[in-house]
XYZ file of C-alpha atoms in Angstrom:
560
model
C 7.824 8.892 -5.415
C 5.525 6.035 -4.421
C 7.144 2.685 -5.327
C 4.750 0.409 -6.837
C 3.544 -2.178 -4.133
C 5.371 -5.469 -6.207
C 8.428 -3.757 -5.840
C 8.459 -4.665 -2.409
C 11.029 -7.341 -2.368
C 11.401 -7.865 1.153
C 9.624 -7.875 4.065
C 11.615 -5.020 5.561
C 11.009 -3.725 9.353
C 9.153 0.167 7.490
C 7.284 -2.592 5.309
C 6.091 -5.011 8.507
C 5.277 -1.521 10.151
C 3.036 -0.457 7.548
C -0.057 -1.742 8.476
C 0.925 -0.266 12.501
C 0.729 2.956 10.772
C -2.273 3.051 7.787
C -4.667 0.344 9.863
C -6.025 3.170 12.056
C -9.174 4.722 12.398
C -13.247 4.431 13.447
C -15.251 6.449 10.893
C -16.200 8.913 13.848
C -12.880 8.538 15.328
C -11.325 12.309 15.211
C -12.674 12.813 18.621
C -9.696 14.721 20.730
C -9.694 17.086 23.527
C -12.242 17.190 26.017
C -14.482 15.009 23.911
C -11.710 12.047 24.401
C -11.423 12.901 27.774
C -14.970 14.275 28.749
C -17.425 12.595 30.922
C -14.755 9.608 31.537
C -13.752 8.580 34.712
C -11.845 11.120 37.048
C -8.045 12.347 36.393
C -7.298 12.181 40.627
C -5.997 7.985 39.735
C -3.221 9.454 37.606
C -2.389 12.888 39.406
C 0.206 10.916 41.146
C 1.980 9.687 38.444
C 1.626 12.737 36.517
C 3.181 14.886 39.085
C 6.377 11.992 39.369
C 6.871 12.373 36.004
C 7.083 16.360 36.063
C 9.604 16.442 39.090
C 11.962 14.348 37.363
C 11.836 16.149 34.182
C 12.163 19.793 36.122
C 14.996 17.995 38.156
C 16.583 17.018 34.714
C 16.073 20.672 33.170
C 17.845 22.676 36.049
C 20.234 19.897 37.400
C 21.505 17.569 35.440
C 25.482 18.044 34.109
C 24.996 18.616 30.403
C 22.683 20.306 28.415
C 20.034 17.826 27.364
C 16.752 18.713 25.074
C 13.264 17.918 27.453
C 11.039 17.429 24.307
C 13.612 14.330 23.180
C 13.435 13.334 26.770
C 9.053 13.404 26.833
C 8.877 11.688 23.195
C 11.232 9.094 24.328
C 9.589 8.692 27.901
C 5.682 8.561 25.873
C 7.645 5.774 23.385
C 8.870 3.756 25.918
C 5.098 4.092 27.841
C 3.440 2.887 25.125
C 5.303 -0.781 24.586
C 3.496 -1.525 27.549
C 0.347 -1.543 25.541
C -0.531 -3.612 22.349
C 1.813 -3.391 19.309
C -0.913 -0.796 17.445
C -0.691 2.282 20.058
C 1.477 4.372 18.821
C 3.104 8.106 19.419
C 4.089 10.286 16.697
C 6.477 13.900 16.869
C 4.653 16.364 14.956
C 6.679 15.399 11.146
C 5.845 11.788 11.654
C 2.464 12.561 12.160
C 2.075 14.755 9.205
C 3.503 12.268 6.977
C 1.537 9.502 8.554
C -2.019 11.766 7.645
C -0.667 12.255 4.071
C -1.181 8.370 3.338
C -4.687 8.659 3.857
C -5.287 12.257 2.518
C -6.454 12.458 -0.903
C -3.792 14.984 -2.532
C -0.924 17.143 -1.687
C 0.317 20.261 -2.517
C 3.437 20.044 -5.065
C 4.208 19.971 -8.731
C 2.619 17.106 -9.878
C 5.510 14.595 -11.350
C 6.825 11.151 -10.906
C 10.464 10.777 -10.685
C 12.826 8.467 -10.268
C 16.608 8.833 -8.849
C 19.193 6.759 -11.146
C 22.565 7.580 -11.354
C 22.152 10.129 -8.593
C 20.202 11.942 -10.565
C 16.465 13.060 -10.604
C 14.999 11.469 -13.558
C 11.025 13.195 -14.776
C 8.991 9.906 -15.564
C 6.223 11.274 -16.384
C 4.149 14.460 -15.004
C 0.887 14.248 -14.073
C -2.048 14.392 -16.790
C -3.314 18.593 -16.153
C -0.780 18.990 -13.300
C 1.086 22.264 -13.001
C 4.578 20.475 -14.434
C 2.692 19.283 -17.578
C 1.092 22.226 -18.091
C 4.848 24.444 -17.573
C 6.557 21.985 -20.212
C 8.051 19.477 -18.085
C 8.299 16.468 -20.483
C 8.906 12.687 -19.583
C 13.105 11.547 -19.348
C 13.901 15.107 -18.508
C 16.883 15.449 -15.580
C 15.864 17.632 -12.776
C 19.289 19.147 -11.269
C 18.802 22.059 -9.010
C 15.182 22.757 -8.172
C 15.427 27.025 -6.698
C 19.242 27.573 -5.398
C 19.714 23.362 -4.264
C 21.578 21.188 -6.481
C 19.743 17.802 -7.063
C 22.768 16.089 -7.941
C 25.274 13.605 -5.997
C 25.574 11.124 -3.631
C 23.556 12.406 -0.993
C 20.228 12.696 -3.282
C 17.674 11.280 -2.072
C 13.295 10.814 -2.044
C 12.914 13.065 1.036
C 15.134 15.485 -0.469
C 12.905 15.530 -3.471
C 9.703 15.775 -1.788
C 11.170 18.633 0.488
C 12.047 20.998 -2.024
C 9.342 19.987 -4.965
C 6.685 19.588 -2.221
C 5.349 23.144 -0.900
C 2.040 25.116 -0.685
C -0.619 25.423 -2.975
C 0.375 28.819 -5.231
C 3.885 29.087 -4.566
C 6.489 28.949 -7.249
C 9.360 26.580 -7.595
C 12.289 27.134 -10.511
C 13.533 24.054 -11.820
C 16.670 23.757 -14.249
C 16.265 20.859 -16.388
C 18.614 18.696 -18.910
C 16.413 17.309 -21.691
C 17.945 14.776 -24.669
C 18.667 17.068 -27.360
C 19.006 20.191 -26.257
C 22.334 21.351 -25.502
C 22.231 24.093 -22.918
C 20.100 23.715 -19.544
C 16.381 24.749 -19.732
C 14.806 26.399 -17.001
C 11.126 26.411 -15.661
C 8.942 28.234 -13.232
C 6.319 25.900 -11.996
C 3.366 26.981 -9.392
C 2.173 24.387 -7.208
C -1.226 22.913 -6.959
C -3.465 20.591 -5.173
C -2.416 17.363 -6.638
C -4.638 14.381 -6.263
C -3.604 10.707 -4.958
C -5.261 7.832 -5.857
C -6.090 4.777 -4.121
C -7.523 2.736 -6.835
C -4.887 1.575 -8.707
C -6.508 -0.530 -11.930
C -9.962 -0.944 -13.394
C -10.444 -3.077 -16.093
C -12.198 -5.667 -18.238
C -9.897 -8.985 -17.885
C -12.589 -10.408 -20.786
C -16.411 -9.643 -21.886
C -17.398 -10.381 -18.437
C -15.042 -9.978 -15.907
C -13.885 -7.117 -14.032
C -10.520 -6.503 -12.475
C -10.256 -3.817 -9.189
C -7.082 -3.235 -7.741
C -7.399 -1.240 -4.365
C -3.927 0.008 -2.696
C -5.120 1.475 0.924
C -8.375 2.982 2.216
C -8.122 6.729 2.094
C -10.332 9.862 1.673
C -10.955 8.974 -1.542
C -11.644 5.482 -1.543
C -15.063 4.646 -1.873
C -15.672 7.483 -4.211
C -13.280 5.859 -6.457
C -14.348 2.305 -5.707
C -17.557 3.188 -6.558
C -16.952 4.837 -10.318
C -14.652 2.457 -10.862
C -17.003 -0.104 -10.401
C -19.603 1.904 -12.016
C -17.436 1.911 -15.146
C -17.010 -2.006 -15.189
C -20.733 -2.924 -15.162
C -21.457 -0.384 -17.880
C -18.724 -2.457 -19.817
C -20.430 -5.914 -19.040
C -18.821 -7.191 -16.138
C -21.223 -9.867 -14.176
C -17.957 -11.890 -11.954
C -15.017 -9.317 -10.224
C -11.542 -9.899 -8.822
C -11.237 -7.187 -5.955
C -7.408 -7.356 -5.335
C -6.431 -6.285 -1.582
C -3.215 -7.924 -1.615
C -0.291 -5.576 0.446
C -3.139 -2.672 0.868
C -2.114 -2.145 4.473
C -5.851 -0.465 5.483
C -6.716 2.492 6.611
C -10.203 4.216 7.345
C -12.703 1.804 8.378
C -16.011 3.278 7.288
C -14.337 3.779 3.725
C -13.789 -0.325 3.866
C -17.422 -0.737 5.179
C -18.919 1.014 2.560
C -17.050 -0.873 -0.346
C -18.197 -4.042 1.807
C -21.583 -2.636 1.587
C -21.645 -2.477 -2.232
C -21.630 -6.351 -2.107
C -24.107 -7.142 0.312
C -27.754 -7.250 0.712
C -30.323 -6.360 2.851
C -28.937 -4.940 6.136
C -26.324 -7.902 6.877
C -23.766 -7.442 9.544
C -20.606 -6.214 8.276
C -18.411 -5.834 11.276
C -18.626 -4.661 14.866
C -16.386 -3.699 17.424
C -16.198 -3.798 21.682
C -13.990 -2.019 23.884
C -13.382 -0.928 27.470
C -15.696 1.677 27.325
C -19.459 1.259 25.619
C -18.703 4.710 23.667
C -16.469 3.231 21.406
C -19.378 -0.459 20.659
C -21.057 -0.453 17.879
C -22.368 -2.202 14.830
C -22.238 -1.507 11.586
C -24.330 -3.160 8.630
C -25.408 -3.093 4.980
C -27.657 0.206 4.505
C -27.506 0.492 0.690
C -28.332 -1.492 -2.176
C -25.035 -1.909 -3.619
C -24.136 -2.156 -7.480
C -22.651 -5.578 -6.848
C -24.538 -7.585 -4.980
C -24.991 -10.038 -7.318
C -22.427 -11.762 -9.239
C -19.669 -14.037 -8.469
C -16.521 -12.285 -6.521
C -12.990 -13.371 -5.522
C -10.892 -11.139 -3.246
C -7.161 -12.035 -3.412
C -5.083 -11.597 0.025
C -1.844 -12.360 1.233
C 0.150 -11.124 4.198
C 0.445 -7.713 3.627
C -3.243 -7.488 3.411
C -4.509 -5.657 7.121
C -7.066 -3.848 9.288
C -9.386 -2.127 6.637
C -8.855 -5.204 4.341
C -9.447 -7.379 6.520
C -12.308 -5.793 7.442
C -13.696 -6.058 3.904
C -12.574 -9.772 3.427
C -13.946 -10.962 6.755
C -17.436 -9.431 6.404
C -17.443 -10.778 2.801
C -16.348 -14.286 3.861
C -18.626 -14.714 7.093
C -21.394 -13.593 4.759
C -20.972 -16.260 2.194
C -20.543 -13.773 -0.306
C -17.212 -13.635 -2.142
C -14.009 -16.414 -2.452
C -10.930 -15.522 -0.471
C -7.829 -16.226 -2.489
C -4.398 -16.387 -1.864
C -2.479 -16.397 1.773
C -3.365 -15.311 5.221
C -3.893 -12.080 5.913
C -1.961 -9.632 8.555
C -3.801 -10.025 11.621
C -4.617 -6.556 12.577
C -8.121 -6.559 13.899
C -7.423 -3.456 16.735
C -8.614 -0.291 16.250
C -7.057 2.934 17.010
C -8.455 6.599 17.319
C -6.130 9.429 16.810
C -5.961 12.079 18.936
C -3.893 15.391 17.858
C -1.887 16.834 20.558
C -1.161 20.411 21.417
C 2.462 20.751 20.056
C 0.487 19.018 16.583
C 2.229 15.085 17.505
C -0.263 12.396 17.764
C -1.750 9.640 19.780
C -3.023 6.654 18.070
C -4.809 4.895 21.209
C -6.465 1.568 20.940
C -9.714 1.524 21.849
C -11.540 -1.589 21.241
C -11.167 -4.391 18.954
C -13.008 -5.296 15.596
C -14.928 -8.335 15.466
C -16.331 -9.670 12.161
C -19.955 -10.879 11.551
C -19.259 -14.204 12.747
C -17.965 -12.906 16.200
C -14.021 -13.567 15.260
C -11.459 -11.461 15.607
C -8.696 -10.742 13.620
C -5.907 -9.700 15.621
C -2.707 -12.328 15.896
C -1.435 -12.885 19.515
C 0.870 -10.297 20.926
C 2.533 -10.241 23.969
C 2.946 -6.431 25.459
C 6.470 -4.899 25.592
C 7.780 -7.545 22.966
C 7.179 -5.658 19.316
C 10.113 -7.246 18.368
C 8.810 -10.576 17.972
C 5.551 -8.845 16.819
C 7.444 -7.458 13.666
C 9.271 -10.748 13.041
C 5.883 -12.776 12.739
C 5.928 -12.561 9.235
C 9.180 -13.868 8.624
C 8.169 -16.649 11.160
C 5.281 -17.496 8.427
C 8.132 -17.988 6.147
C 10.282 -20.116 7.817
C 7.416 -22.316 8.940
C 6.408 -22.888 5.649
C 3.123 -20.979 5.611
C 3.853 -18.976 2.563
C 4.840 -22.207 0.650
C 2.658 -25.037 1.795
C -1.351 -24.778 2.602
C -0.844 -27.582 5.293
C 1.561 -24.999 7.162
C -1.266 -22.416 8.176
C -2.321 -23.683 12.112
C -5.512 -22.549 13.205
C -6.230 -22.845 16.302
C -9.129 -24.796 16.787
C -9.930 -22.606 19.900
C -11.145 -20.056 17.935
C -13.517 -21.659 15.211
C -16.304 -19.874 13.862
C -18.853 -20.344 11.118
C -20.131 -18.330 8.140
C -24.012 -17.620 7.371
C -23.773 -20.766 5.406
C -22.225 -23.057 7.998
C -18.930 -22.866 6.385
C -16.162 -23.149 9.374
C -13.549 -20.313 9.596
C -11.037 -19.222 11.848
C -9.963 -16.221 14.156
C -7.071 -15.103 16.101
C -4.791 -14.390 13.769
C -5.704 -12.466 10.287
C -8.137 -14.342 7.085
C -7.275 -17.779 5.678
C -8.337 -17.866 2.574
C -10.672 -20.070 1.105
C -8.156 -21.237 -1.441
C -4.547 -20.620 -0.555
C -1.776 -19.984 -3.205
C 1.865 -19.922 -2.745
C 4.216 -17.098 -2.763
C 7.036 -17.788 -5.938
C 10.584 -16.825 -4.917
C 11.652 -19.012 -7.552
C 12.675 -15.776 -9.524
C 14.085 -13.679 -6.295
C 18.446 -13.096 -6.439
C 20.376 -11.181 -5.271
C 21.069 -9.845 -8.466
C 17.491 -8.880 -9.178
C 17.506 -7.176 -6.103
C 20.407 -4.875 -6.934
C 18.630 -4.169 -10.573
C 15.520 -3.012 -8.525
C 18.194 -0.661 -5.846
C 19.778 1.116 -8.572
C 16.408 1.493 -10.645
C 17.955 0.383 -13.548
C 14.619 -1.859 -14.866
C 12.973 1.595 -14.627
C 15.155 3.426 -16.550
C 15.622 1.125 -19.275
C 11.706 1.015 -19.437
C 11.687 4.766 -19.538
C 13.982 5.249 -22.622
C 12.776 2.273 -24.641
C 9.077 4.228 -24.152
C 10.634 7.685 -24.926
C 12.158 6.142 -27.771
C 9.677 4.601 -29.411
C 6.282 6.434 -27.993
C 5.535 7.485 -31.548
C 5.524 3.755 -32.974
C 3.550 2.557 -29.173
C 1.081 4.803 -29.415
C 0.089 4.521 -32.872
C 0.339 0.279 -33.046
C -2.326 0.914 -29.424
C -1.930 -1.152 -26.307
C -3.818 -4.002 -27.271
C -1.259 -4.351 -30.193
C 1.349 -4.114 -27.340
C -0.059 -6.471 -25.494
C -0.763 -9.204 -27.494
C 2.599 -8.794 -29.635
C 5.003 -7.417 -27.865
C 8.595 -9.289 -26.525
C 10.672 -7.777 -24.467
C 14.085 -8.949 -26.614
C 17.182 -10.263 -25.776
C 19.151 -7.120 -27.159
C 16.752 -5.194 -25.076
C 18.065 -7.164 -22.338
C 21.616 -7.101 -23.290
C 21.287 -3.422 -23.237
C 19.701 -3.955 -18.988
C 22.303 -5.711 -17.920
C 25.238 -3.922 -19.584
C 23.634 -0.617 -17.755
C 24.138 -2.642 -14.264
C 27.403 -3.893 -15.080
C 28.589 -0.476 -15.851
C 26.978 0.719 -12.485
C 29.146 -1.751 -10.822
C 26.765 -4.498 -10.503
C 28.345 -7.793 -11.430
C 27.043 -10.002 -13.659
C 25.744 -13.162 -12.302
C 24.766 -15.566 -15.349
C 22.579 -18.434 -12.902
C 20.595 -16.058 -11.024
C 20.010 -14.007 -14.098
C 19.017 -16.902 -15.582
C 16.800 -17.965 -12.639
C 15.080 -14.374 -12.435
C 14.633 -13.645 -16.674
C 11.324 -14.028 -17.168
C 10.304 -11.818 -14.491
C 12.597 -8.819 -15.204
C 10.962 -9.752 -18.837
C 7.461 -9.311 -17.489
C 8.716 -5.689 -15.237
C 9.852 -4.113 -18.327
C 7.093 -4.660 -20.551
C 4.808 -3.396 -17.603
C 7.137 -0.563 -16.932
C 6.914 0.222 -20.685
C 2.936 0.089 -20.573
C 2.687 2.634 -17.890
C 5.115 5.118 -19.133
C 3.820 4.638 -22.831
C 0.167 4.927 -21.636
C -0.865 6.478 -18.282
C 0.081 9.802 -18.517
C -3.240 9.879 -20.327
C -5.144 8.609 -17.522
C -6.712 11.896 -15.455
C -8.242 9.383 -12.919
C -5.300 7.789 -11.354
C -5.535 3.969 -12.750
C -2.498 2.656 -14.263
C -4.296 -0.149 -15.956
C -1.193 -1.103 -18.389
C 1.175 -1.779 -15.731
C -1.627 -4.287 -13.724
C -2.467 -6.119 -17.140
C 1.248 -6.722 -18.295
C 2.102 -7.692 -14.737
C -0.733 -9.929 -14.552
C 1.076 -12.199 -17.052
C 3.715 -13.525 -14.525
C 0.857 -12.889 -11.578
C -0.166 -16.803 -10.569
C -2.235 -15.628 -7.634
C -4.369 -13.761 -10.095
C -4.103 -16.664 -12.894
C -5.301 -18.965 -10.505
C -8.511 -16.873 -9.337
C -9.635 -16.536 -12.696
C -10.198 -20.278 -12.877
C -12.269 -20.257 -9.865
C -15.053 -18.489 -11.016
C -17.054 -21.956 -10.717
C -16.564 -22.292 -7.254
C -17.213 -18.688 -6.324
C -20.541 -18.805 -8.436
C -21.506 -21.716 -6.571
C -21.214 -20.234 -3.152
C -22.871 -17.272 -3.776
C -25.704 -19.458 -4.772
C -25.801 -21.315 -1.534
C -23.228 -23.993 -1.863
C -21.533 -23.656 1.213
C -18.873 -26.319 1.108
C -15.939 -25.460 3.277
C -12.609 -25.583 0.932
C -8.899 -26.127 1.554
């Protein structure tokens, strides 16, 4: 199960690493073997080392007291090598890197569902519109609790346990035993796996008659492809001014983020370029199409979580006077890494030259090698600083000024400042909100209210919904007698402080499961809207239209 990016509360050490991970790849970087190696300088410098290294693991292997595993010993030893480099070289065993891939892949193979674990139980939220668990019977609020000969119950359920015995190849079969509400005896189900496509647009829609709304989550396979319909779709609908949202879309390939880039830029304008050690690895990359949008106000929105391929986009759209950049500083990732597969199938992710964006700056925050400790923390340095809070907070360092086409001034070193800046509100963040989100409960009460009532949603239509719906206090009530019965106590001032946005989460919550199953192409336009009600980031960039309008017409006024 992919949690939705809001639900990421916290700033967690697998969240900072995120962008480490997805930020990693030249579009002509799957070069490995003797291509990587070939016609580079001679292996006789390292032979030394190399044959150190060996000794001391044969002495290990035949010597040493216990019994100790050599492969441990080499992944630990390659681990350890690599801290001596920048923060973004990384080594991955051979599971790591498959699960790293499957980010950026567009599909899997596996039954096509989204669940959710409450109680210690799997709960069906919905299957996937034509997937093989739709098509078997497999209905939404259905308990999953043994999938083949494994219970699926207990304490020790959990998502990997889930993926590993739902997930499998393409054709196989998988026998799942299912409780459904109403039914009194168990029902059982033989479902064959399929390809089963991911999706890395997340929302497409008209906000009004004229403005478009694009919600992009990483840059994958699929990317552009669905960038481009998506956008396709919008400007059949009317749309002359666009939000593109990039906020927390940790990157990914970079020729998918140059060609979105390219769809909003003219002529054959720089769009990013990148130097390294060795000249193989320098090149340039500009606008080559005519693009469906390159006219038209945009605003991107950014904020911390935004990196490498989005800040990829962002910069070349800033330096080229072309969109407003709204919200907080970016990342900082501006390194970029080829992958090279290894025999026993682990991966190197090797850094090979840096990204610079049309105005010559580059991204990438200072690092210090063999200190990824205080790399990771850098974030929640931004936050006690003040950064996330306070424009004023975000220093610059006038070292590394740059200017736009235009003339505007911008800075490098250390991610995108955004044209406008907008503070992060953790007015409505307790503890007790928190614990709602651990146990899933705002889920599950979203669920049943939509199973409930699904006959009534869908025939009153989402606009209805939309424009009429409240999210009650009995339906409330109801939320936080669930958590109290799970054993979460009931804390009436941090409730109080965090209402309106558990308000907001269930009548999203209730939008998707009400509506998206019906959606083939992966948007889940219903949860973005209803969220978009609580969202000031995205209020705020919808009153800036003005000021976006007026710099793409040449009114280059640098902005706080």
């Amino acid at each position: 199960m992919k949690e939705p990016e809001h639900e990421k509360i916290r700033n967690d050490k697998a969240t900072v690493r995120l962008p480490m991970l997805l930020g990693i790849t030249l579009a002509a970087g799957m070069l490995i073997g003797a291509t990587f190696f070939g016609g580079g300088k001679s292996l006789n410098n390292i032979g030394r080392g190399y044959s150190k290294f060996k000794e001391v693991l044969q002495l290990i292997e035949n010597n040493y007291v216990d019994s100790v595993n050599t492969d441990d010993l080499v992944d630990y030893s390659i681990a350890k090598m690599l801290e001596k480099l920048d923060p973004h070289t990384t080594y991955m065993n051979p599971q790591d890197a498959v699960a790293a891939r499957t980010q950026l892949e567009g599909g899997f193979d596996g039954i096509g569902v989204e669940f959710n674990i409450y109680k210690d139980t799997v709960y069906v939220v919905t299957p996937m519109a034509g997937g093989p668990s739709e098509t078997a019977g497999i209905l939404s609020g259905d308990k999953i609790i043994k999938v083949d000969n494994t219970e699926m119950t207990g304490s020790k359920l959990d998502n990997a346990l889930v993926f590993k015995k739902l997930r499998g190849k393409k054709g196989t079969e998988v026998k799942l035993m299912v409780l459904r509400k109403g039914e009194k005896k168990p029902l059982l189900f033989t479902v064959q796996r399929d390809r089963i496509p991911t999706y890395s647009v997340d929302a497409a829609y008209m906000v009004d008659d004229k403005t478009g709304y694009i919600k992009v989550n990483r840059f994958s396979e699929t990317t552009y492809d669905e960038f481009k319909k998506a956008l396709g779709t919008l400007k059949q609908k009317g749309m002359t001014q666009m939000v593109l949202d990039l906020r927390n879309n940790p990157g990914g390939y970079m020729d998918r983020a140059t060609s979105l880039a390219d769809e909003f830029i003219s002529g054959d304008k720089l769009l990013v370029y990148t130097d390294g050690k060795d000249d193989r690895y320098d090149r340039q990359t500009k606008a080559r199409i005519a693009g469906q949008f390159e006219d038209g106000p945009v605003i991107v929105l950014m904020d911390e979580g935004s990196a490498s391929a989005s800040e990829i986009v962002a910069g070349a759209l800033q330096d080229q006077d072309r969109a407003l950049i709204v919200g907080r500083r970016s990342f900082g990732k501006g390194l970029v890494q080829m992958p090279v597969m290894l025999s026993d199938g682990s991966e190197l992710r090797l850094t090979i030259s840096r990204y610079y964006t049309p105005s010559g700056r580059s991204i990438q925050k200072p690092y210090v090698a063999g200190h990824s400790e205080d790399y990771e923390k850098e974030l929640e340095a931004r936050s006690k600083s003040g950064e996330y809070y306070v424009a004023d907070s975000i220093k610059n360092n006038e070292k590394y000024k740059f200017k736009t086409a235009g003339g505007r001034t911008v800075f490098g070193a250390g991610g995108i400042t955004p044209d406008v800046f907008v503070p992060r509100d953790t007015l409505f963040m307790t503890k007790y909100l928190i614990q709602l989100f651990n146990k899933n409960i705002v889920r599950e009460q979203a669920m049943e209210y939509a199973n409930d009532h699904r006959k009534q949603l869908e025939k009153d239509g989402f606009a209805s919904y939309k424009k009429n719906f409240v999210v009650t206090d009995a339906m409330l009530k109801r939320l936080t007698d669930d958590a109290s019965a799970q054993g979460i106590k009931f804390n009436e001032a941090e409730y109080k402080r965090s209402k309106k946005y558990i308000q907001t989460q269930l009548k999203a919550y209730i939008a998707q499961y009400a509506w998206r199953q019906g959606h083939r192409d992966g948007l889940n336009n219903e949860f973005f809207e209803m969220l978009s009600e609580g969202d000031e980031t995205y209020k705020k960039a919808l009153t800036l239209f003005d000021r976006a309008r007026l710099l793409e017409k040449g009114g280059y006024a640098s902005h706080k």
